[in-house]
Each structure stands twice: as structure tokens, then as C-alpha cells.
Amino acid sequence: HVVDNHRLAKAMLGKSSGELVINHIRESLTMQMRKALKVQVGGIAEINANLMAQALASMLIGLLRSWLEQDMPISSQEVTALAKRLIKGSLGD
């Protein structure tokens, strides 16, 4: 989706973007990560799941922002694979 709308995405997530948009995306990602953590990591404490979800969401936004600001130097498939590696590494898998 970002590749098809990279100018809009860069405007929304770039250095001059408003924090309102970024905070909304971060909250949405955090909710998705929290759900995934509860499924993947059985028995994880609620507070730990919340902290991990927030950290992972921030990491993904940072990756996406850097990728866009550098004019997408690698393919969307490569950045997706990198994101997956970062998430798996964060979960200790």
C-alpha cells in the first residue's frame, strides 16, 4: 500500500509530518501487536505485552519512515522481510 501511495505516505510519516497521524498509526500497530503477542507468546504478563507491543510498533514506524525518507532504497518485499526479522529477533525466535 505504501509503495502505491509513497508520496502520501512520505507526507504523512516524513520528518515534517504531524505527530497526530503518527500517533494514530502507532496506536493501531500497538493494538495489532498486542493481539499477536498474546497468541504467539502464551502466558506473557499483560504489562509486558503492552510494553513490547508499543516498542515493536515504534520500531516498525521508524523503519517505514527511514525507508520512505531514503526514497525506498530497497524493494517493499525486502523491507517487509527486514521488518519480520526485526520482530522475530525482538521476540527471541
Short mmCIF file of C-alpha atoms in Angstrom, two decimals:
data_model
loop_
_atom_site.label_atom_id
_atom_site.label_comp_id
_atom_site.label_asym_id
_atom_site.label_seq_id
_atom_site.Cartn_x
_atom_site.Cartn_y
_atom_site.Cartn_z
CA HIS A 1 0.00 0.00 0.00
CA VAL A 2 2.82 2.40 0.89
CA VAL A 3 4.61 1.76 -2.41
CA ASP A 4 1.48 2.57 -4.40
CA ASN A 5 0.96 5.75 -2.38
CA HIS A 6 4.54 6.59 -1.44
CA ARG A 7 4.19 10.37 -1.80
CA LEU A 8 1.19 10.46 0.51
CA ALA A 9 2.86 8.05 2.94
CA LYS A 10 6.03 10.13 2.98
CA ALA A 11 3.99 13.28 3.64
CA MET A 12 2.17 11.53 6.49
CA LEU A 13 5.20 9.84 8.04
CA GLY A 14 8.12 12.02 6.99
CA LYS A 15 10.10 14.49 9.07
CA SER A 16 7.60 17.29 8.54
CA SER A 17 4.51 15.20 9.26
CA GLY A 18 2.23 15.85 12.15
CA GLU A 19 2.54 13.70 15.23
CA LEU A 20 -1.24 13.20 15.21
CA VAL A 21 -1.04 10.88 12.19
CA ILE A 22 2.00 9.05 13.50
CA ASN A 23 0.40 8.57 16.92
CA HIS A 24 -2.73 7.17 15.31
CA ILE A 25 -0.71 4.69 13.25
CA ARG A 26 1.38 3.76 16.31
CA GLU A 27 -1.76 3.07 18.36
CA SER A 28 -3.23 0.93 15.59
CA LEU A 29 0.01 -1.05 15.23
CA THR A 30 0.27 -1.40 19.02
CA MET A 31 -3.19 -2.96 19.20
CA GLN A 32 -2.34 -5.39 16.41
CA MET A 33 0.98 -6.30 18.01
CA ARG A 34 -0.64 -6.79 21.41
CA LYS A 35 -3.11 -9.26 19.90
CA ALA A 36 -0.32 -11.11 18.08
CA LEU A 37 1.82 -11.27 21.22
CA LYS A 38 -0.99 -12.81 23.24
CA VAL A 39 -1.39 -15.51 20.61
CA GLN A 40 2.32 -16.16 19.96
CA VAL A 41 3.73 -15.79 23.46
CA GLY A 42 1.47 -17.74 25.80
CA GLY A 43 1.48 -16.63 29.43
CA ILE A 44 3.15 -13.27 28.83
CA ALA A 45 2.20 -10.75 31.50
CA GLU A 46 -0.24 -8.07 30.34
CA ILE A 47 2.13 -5.22 31.18
CA ASN A 48 4.97 -6.91 29.30
CA ALA A 49 2.72 -7.47 26.27
CA ASN A 50 1.74 -3.79 26.29
CA LEU A 51 5.33 -2.60 26.55
CA MET A 52 6.55 -4.98 23.86
CA ALA A 53 3.66 -4.07 21.55
CA GLN A 54 4.40 -0.35 21.92
CA ALA A 55 8.12 -0.88 21.31
CA LEU A 56 7.53 -3.04 18.23
CA ALA A 57 5.04 -0.55 16.79
CA SER A 58 7.54 2.29 17.27
CA MET A 59 10.27 0.21 15.65
CA LEU A 60 8.11 -0.54 12.61
CA ILE A 61 7.15 3.11 12.20
CA GLY A 62 10.82 4.07 12.43
CA LEU A 63 11.73 1.52 9.77
CA LEU A 64 8.96 2.72 7.48
CA ARG A 65 9.87 6.39 7.98
CA SER A 66 13.55 5.73 7.25
CA TRP A 67 12.70 3.69 4.18
CA LEU A 68 10.44 6.44 2.81
CA GLU A 69 12.84 9.29 3.65
CA GLN A 70 15.62 7.47 1.79
CA ASP A 71 13.31 7.16 -1.24
CA MET A 72 12.70 3.42 -0.81
CA PRO A 73 16.27 2.19 -1.47
CA ILE A 74 15.17 -1.45 -1.25
CA SER A 75 12.03 -3.16 -2.53
CA SER A 76 8.85 -3.44 -0.48
CA GLN A 77 9.48 -7.19 -0.25
CA GLU A 78 12.95 -6.58 1.20
CA VAL A 79 11.71 -4.03 3.74
CA THR A 80 8.91 -6.43 4.72
CA ALA A 81 11.43 -9.23 5.22
CA LEU A 82 13.58 -6.88 7.30
CA ALA A 83 10.58 -5.94 9.44
CA LYS A 84 9.78 -9.61 10.01
CA ARG A 85 13.40 -10.31 11.02
CA LEU A 86 13.33 -7.40 13.46
CA ILE A 87 10.07 -8.60 15.01
CA LYS A 88 11.24 -12.21 15.28
CA GLY A 89 14.53 -11.07 16.80
CA SER A 90 12.66 -8.95 19.33
CA LEU A 91 10.58 -11.94 20.36
CA GLY A 92 13.65 -14.13 20.69
CA ASP A 93 12.66 -16.55 17.92
#
